[in-house]
PDB file of C-alpha atoms in Angstrom:
ATOM      1  CA  MET A   5      -2.658 -30.406  62.737  1.00  0.00           C
ATOM      2  CA  PHE A   6      -0.796 -27.093  62.415  1.00  0.00           C
ATOM      3  CA  SER A   7      -2.228 -25.310  65.453  1.00  0.00           C
ATOM      4  CA  SER A   8       0.973 -25.577  67.495  1.00  0.00           C
ATOM      5  CA  ILE A   9       3.374 -24.564  64.709  1.00  0.00           C
ATOM      6  CA  THR A  10       1.334 -21.772  63.075  1.00  0.00           C
ATOM      7  CA  PRO A  11       2.153 -19.130  65.746  1.00  0.00           C
ATOM      8  CA  VAL A  12       5.888 -19.817  65.270  1.00  0.00           C
ATOM      9  CA  ASP A  13       5.406 -19.707  61.491  1.00  0.00           C
ATOM     10  CA  PHE A  14       3.757 -16.285  61.789  1.00  0.00           C
ATOM     11  CA  GLN A  15       6.540 -15.010  64.062  1.00  0.00           C
ATOM     12  CA  ILE A  16       9.125 -15.912  61.415  1.00  0.00           C
ATOM     13  CA  LEU A  17       7.071 -14.415  58.583  1.00  0.00           C
ATOM     14  CA  ASP A  18       6.438 -11.241  60.558  1.00  0.00           C
ATOM     15  CA  TRP A  19      10.142 -10.933  61.400  1.00  0.00           C
ATOM     16  CA  ILE A  20      10.975 -11.170  57.680  1.00  0.00           C
ATOM     17  CA  GLN A  21       8.373  -8.496  56.881  1.00  0.00           C
ATOM     18  CA  GLN A  22       9.560  -6.147  59.629  1.00  0.00           C
ATOM     19  CA  ASN A  23      13.300  -6.544  59.105  1.00  0.00           C
ATOM     20  CA  LEU A  24      13.968  -7.437  55.479  1.00  0.00           C
ATOM     21  CA  ARG A  25      11.200  -5.737  53.537  1.00  0.00           C
ATOM     22  CA  CYS A  26      12.478  -2.963  51.264  1.00  0.00           C
ATOM     23  CA  PRO A  27      11.758  -1.678  47.733  1.00  0.00           C
ATOM     24  CA  PHE A  28      14.664  -3.617  46.183  1.00  0.00           C
ATOM     25  CA  MET A  29      13.523  -6.925  47.725  1.00  0.00           C
ATOM     26  CA  ASP A  30       9.899  -6.104  46.815  1.00  0.00           C
ATOM     27  CA  PHE A  31      11.115  -5.875  43.222  1.00  0.00           C
ATOM     28  CA  LEU A  32      13.438  -8.916  43.313  1.00  0.00           C
ATOM     29  CA  MET A  33      11.528 -11.563  45.289  1.00  0.00           C
ATOM     30  CA  PRO A  34       8.453 -11.717  43.016  1.00  0.00           C
ATOM     31  CA  LYS A  35      10.814 -12.198  40.045  1.00  0.00           C
ATOM     32  CA  ILE A  36      12.593 -15.031  41.825  1.00  0.00           C
ATOM     33  CA  SER A  37       9.267 -16.664  42.662  1.00  0.00           C
ATOM     34  CA  MET A  38       8.235 -16.252  39.037  1.00  0.00           C
ATOM     35  CA  ILE A  39      11.225 -18.219  37.722  1.00  0.00           C
ATOM     36  CA  GLY A  40      10.187 -21.028  40.060  1.00  0.00           C
ATOM     37  CA  GLU A  41       6.595 -20.945  38.796  1.00  0.00           C
ATOM     38  CA  PHE A  42       5.690 -24.302  37.229  1.00  0.00           C
ATOM     39  CA  GLY A  43       9.363 -25.237  37.671  1.00  0.00           C
ATOM     40  CA  ILE A  44      10.203 -23.092  34.611  1.00  0.00           C
ATOM     41  CA  VAL A  45      13.834 -22.457  35.531  1.00  0.00           C
ATOM     42  CA  TRP A  46      14.340 -26.169  36.244  1.00  0.00           C
ATOM     43  CA  LEU A  47      12.648 -27.150  32.982  1.00  0.00           C
ATOM     44  CA  VAL A  48      15.011 -24.863  31.077  1.00  0.00           C
ATOM     45  CA  ILE A  49      18.029 -26.245  32.946  1.00  0.00           C
ATOM     46  CA  GLY A  50      16.793 -29.788  32.306  1.00  0.00           C
ATOM     47  CA  ILE A  51      16.317 -29.163  28.587  1.00  0.00           C
ATOM     48  CA  ILE A  52      19.813 -27.693  28.318  1.00  0.00           C
ATOM     49  CA  MET A  53      21.217 -30.684  30.206  1.00  0.00           C
ATOM     50  CA  LEU A  54      19.411 -33.050  27.828  1.00  0.00           C
ATOM     51  CA  CYS A  55      21.488 -31.635  24.977  1.00  0.00           C
ATOM     52  CA  PHE A  56      24.738 -33.005  26.412  1.00  0.00           C
ATOM     53  CA  ARG A  57      25.498 -36.702  26.701  1.00  0.00           C
ATOM     54  CA  LYS A  58      27.366 -36.225  29.984  1.00  0.00           C
ATOM     55  CA  THR A  59      24.360 -34.645  31.742  1.00  0.00           C
ATOM     56  CA  ARG A  60      21.488 -36.339  29.880  1.00  0.00           C
ATOM     57  CA  ARG A  61      20.851 -39.052  32.494  1.00  0.00           C
ATOM     58  CA  CYS A  62      20.797 -36.484  35.301  1.00  0.00           C
ATOM     59  CA  ALA A  63      18.345 -34.324  33.326  1.00  0.00           C
ATOM     60  CA  ILE A  64      15.980 -37.231  32.741  1.00  0.00           C
ATOM     61  CA  LEU A  65      16.097 -38.216  36.416  1.00  0.00           C
ATOM     62  CA  MET A  66      15.591 -34.593  37.427  1.00  0.00           C
ATOM     63  CA  LEU A  67      12.480 -34.309  35.274  1.00  0.00           C
ATOM     64  CA  ILE A  68      11.096 -37.663  36.529  1.00  0.00           C
ATOM     65  CA  SER A  69      11.686 -36.696  40.149  1.00  0.00           C
ATOM     66  CA  THR A  70      10.072 -33.304  39.676  1.00  0.00           C
ATOM     67  CA  LEU A  71       7.033 -34.789  37.977  1.00  0.00           C
ATOM     68  CA  ALA A  72       6.658 -37.319  40.814  1.00  0.00           C
ATOM     69  CA  VAL A  73       6.998 -34.674  43.545  1.00  0.00           C
ATOM     70  CA  TYR A  74       4.502 -32.453  41.705  1.00  0.00           C
ATOM     71  CA  CYS A  75       1.925 -35.242  41.531  1.00  0.00           C
ATOM     72  CA  PHE A  76       2.372 -36.177  45.176  1.00  0.00           C
ATOM     73  CA  GLY A  77       2.736 -32.685  46.657  1.00  0.00           C
ATOM     74  CA  GLU A  78       0.571 -30.469  44.489  1.00  0.00           C
ATOM     75  CA  LEU A  79      -2.132 -32.857  43.374  1.00  0.00           C
ATOM     76  CA  PHE A  80      -2.417 -35.067  46.448  1.00  0.00           C
ATOM     77  CA  LEU A  81      -0.999 -33.546  49.672  1.00  0.00           C
ATOM     78  CA  LYS A  82      -2.190 -29.971  49.158  1.00  0.00           C
ATOM     79  CA  ASN A  83      -5.730 -31.150  48.533  1.00  0.00           C
ATOM     80  CA  GLN A  84      -5.718 -33.550  51.481  1.00  0.00           C
ATOM     81  CA  ILE A  85      -4.245 -31.130  54.023  1.00  0.00           C
ATOM     82  CA  CYS A  86      -5.991 -27.949  52.771  1.00  0.00           C
ATOM     83  CA  ARG A  87      -3.833 -25.468  54.708  1.00  0.00           C
ATOM     84  CA  VAL A  88      -4.783 -21.866  54.025  1.00  0.00           C
ATOM     85  CA  ARG A  89      -1.941 -19.587  52.943  1.00  0.00           C
ATOM     86  CA  PRO A  90      -0.689 -16.944  55.385  1.00  0.00           C
ATOM     87  CA  CYS A  91      -1.549 -14.129  52.964  1.00  0.00           C
ATOM     88  CA  ASN A  92      -5.148 -15.380  52.872  1.00  0.00           C
ATOM     89  CA  ILE A  93      -5.359 -15.661  56.660  1.00  0.00           C
ATOM     90  CA  ARG A  94      -4.166 -12.033  56.857  1.00  0.00           C
ATOM     91  CA  PRO A  95      -5.709 -10.531  53.712  1.00  0.00           C
ATOM     92  CA  TYR A  96      -5.184  -6.975  54.998  1.00  0.00           C
ATOM     93  CA  LEU A  97      -1.399  -7.243  54.532  1.00  0.00           C
ATOM     94  CA  ASP A  98       0.163  -5.683  51.458  1.00  0.00           C
ATOM     95  CA  ILE A  99       2.223  -8.361  49.687  1.00  0.00           C
ATOM     96  CA  PRO A 100       4.389  -7.929  46.569  1.00  0.00           C
ATOM     97  CA  VAL A 101       2.643 -10.677  44.552  1.00  0.00           C
ATOM     98  CA  GLU A 102      -0.850 -11.661  43.579  1.00  0.00           C
ATOM     99  CA  ARG A 103      -2.492 -13.814  46.243  1.00  0.00           C
ATOM    100  CA  PRO A 104      -2.551 -17.481  45.189  1.00  0.00           C
ATOM    101  CA  SER A 105      -5.867 -19.272  45.567  1.00  0.00           C
ATOM    102  CA  SER A 106      -4.476 -22.785  46.034  1.00  0.00           C
ATOM    103  CA  TYR A 107      -3.565 -24.332  49.361  1.00  0.00           C
ATOM    104  CA  SER A 108      -0.275 -23.779  51.104  1.00  0.00           C
ATOM    105  CA  PHE A 109       1.190 -27.082  52.360  1.00  0.00           C
ATOM    106  CA  PRO A 110       3.676 -28.117  51.008  1.00  0.00           C
ATOM    107  CA  SER A 111       5.341 -25.416  48.925  1.00  0.00           C
ATOM    108  CA  GLY A 112       5.326 -26.559  45.302  1.00  0.00           C
ATOM    109  CA  HIS A 113       7.971 -24.047  44.235  1.00  0.00           C
ATOM    110  CA  THR A 114      10.255 -25.344  46.967  1.00  0.00           C
ATOM    111  CA  SER A 115       9.605 -29.040  46.393  1.00  0.00           C
ATOM    112  CA  SER A 116      10.340 -28.824  42.672  1.00  0.00           C
ATOM    113  CA  ALA A 117      13.400 -26.638  43.294  1.00  0.00           C
ATOM    114  CA  PHE A 118      14.872 -29.031  45.846  1.00  0.00           C
ATOM    115  CA  SER A 119      13.986 -32.069  43.779  1.00  0.00           C
ATOM    116  CA  CYS A 120      16.040 -30.680  40.894  1.00  0.00           C
ATOM    117  CA  ALA A 121      18.834 -29.186  42.975  1.00  0.00           C
ATOM    118  CA  VAL A 122      19.409 -32.367  44.976  1.00  0.00           C
ATOM    119  CA  MET A 123      19.380 -34.474  41.800  1.00  0.00           C
ATOM    120  CA  ILE A 124      21.995 -32.196  40.231  1.00  0.00           C
ATOM    121  CA  LEU A 125      24.011 -32.245  43.468  1.00  0.00           C
ATOM    122  CA  MET A 126      24.054 -36.056  43.532  1.00  0.00           C
ATOM    123  CA  ASN A 127      25.294 -36.134  39.966  1.00  0.00           C
ATOM    124  CA  HIS A 128      27.544 -33.089  39.720  1.00  0.00           C
ATOM    125  CA  ARG A 129      28.876 -31.483  42.904  1.00  0.00           C
ATOM    126  CA  VAL A 130      29.820 -28.045  41.572  1.00  0.00           C
ATOM    127  CA  GLY A 131      26.665 -27.576  39.517  1.00  0.00           C
ATOM    128  CA  GLY A 132      24.671 -28.969  42.406  1.00  0.00           C
ATOM    129  CA  VAL A 133      25.968 -26.350  44.830  1.00  0.00           C
ATOM    130  CA  PHE A 134      24.797 -23.583  42.483  1.00  0.00           C
ATOM    131  CA  ALA A 135      21.461 -25.350  41.963  1.00  0.00           C
ATOM    132  CA  LEU A 136      21.038 -25.690  45.720  1.00  0.00           C
ATOM    133  CA  MET A 137      21.723 -21.979  46.225  1.00  0.00           C
ATOM    134  CA  LEU A 138      19.059 -21.173  43.615  1.00  0.00           C
ATOM    135  CA  ALA A 139      16.604 -23.552  45.319  1.00  0.00           C
ATOM    136  CA  ILE A 140      17.212 -21.846  48.676  1.00  0.00           C
ATOM    137  CA  VAL A 141      16.620 -18.392  47.179  1.00  0.00           C
ATOM    138  CA  ILE A 142      13.395 -19.579  45.521  1.00  0.00           C
ATOM    139  CA  ALA A 143      12.257 -21.089  48.833  1.00  0.00           C
ATOM    140  CA  PHE A 144      13.050 -17.859  50.682  1.00  0.00           C
ATOM    141  CA  SER A 145      11.118 -15.840  48.093  1.00  0.00           C
ATOM    142  CA  ARG A 146       7.983 -17.763  49.058  1.00  0.00           C
ATOM    143  CA  LEU A 147       8.424 -16.626  52.663  1.00  0.00           C
ATOM    144  CA  TYR A 148       9.303 -13.064  51.731  1.00  0.00           C
ATOM    145  CA  ASN A 149       6.230 -12.830  49.486  1.00  0.00           C
ATOM    146  CA  TYR A 150       4.105 -14.077  52.425  1.00  0.00           C
ATOM    147  CA  VAL A 151       2.507 -16.847  50.376  1.00  0.00           C
ATOM    148  CA  HIS A 152       3.886 -19.788  52.396  1.00  0.00           C
ATOM    149  CA  PHE A 153       4.569 -20.587  55.999  1.00  0.00           C
ATOM    150  CA  PRO A 154       8.131 -21.620  56.935  1.00  0.00           C
ATOM    151  CA  SER A 155       6.825 -25.128  57.718  1.00  0.00           C
ATOM    152  CA  ASP A 156       5.364 -25.320  54.161  1.00  0.00           C
ATOM    153  CA  VAL A 157       8.768 -24.422  52.730  1.00  0.00           C
ATOM    154  CA  LEU A 158      10.631 -26.823  55.001  1.00  0.00           C
ATOM    155  CA  ALA A 159       8.235 -29.643  54.096  1.00  0.00           C
ATOM    156  CA  GLY A 160       8.593 -28.785  50.400  1.00  0.00           C
ATOM    157  CA  ALA A 161      12.397 -28.889  50.652  1.00  0.00           C
ATOM    158  CA  LEU A 162      12.342 -32.237  52.440  1.00  0.00           C
ATOM    159  CA  LEU A 163       9.774 -33.675  50.058  1.00  0.00           C
ATOM    160  CA  GLY A 164      11.755 -32.586  47.002  1.00  0.00           C
ATOM    161  CA  ALA A 165      15.016 -33.933  48.416  1.00  0.00           C
ATOM    162  CA  VAL A 166      13.450 -37.279  49.341  1.00  0.00           C
ATOM    163  CA  PHE A 167      11.898 -37.701  45.898  1.00  0.00           C
ATOM    164  CA  ALA A 168      15.230 -36.878  44.255  1.00  0.00           C
ATOM    165  CA  VAL A 169      17.109 -39.432  46.380  1.00  0.00           C
ATOM    166  CA  ILE A 170      14.496 -42.139  45.802  1.00  0.00           C
ATOM    167  CA  THR A 171      14.453 -41.479  42.045  1.00  0.00           C
ATOM    168  CA  TYR A 172      18.262 -41.514  41.921  1.00  0.00           C
ATOM    169  CA  PHE A 173      18.612 -44.842  43.696  1.00  0.00           C
ATOM    170  CA  ILE A 174      15.751 -46.550  41.843  1.00  0.00           C
ATOM    171  CA  ALA A 175      17.326 -45.468  38.554  1.00  0.00           C
ATOM    172  CA  ARG A 176      20.716 -46.849  39.655  1.00  0.00           C
ATOM    173  CA  LEU A 177      19.071 -50.194  40.402  1.00  0.00           C
ATOM    174  CA  VAL A 178      17.080 -50.356  37.175  1.00  0.00           C
ATOM    175  CA  VAL A 179      19.702 -48.938  34.785  1.00  0.00           C
ATOM    176  CA  PRO A 180      23.152 -48.523  36.344  1.00  0.00           C
ATOM    177  CA  PRO A 181      25.042 -45.524  34.968  1.00  0.00           C
ATOM    178  CA  LYS A 182      27.749 -46.192  32.407  1.00  0.00           C
ATOM    179  CA  ARG A 183      31.261 -45.686  33.613  1.00  0.00           C
ATOM    180  CA  GLY A 184      32.366 -42.066  33.311  1.00  0.00           C
ATOM    181  CA  ARG A 185      28.799 -40.738  33.032  1.00  0.00           C
ATOM    182  CA  ILE A 186      26.391 -39.403  35.580  1.00  0.00           C
TER     183      ILE A 186
END
């Protein structure tokens, strides 16, 4: 399934390693990946948003969307597709994080990040732009750390965005938002 795209994926990953790798990024990128681990940063943002009436609906939808994308991406797709991670195909490479043992496609960090960021963007433009920038940095960290292929990250971003949009519109049909609230 991935035989035609994998060489291009490796070219992109190798370009990142050859041109962007430095001690500062080796320090920073694992930290950025860590805040995306289990959607921690998004859980914290969601909990904070739950505390305010104006953002409560968005927070609930964000958490629902993220749970749905986790179940579909992490529990179903990864185990059906079984794509080996680039760091495990090239185990001789020195990477700045511990090698994950799970499968690669799609990127769970990226799908949860984009699920949350797109939900925030659909509900609050300014906050959504900042959330989207964070999602992009988390997605890039997965490439920099050599634990995902670019196609894994792209699929994760698309999957997260689609789940956010579907959740948003289903919620609008089931329980329309009150005037003046998101």
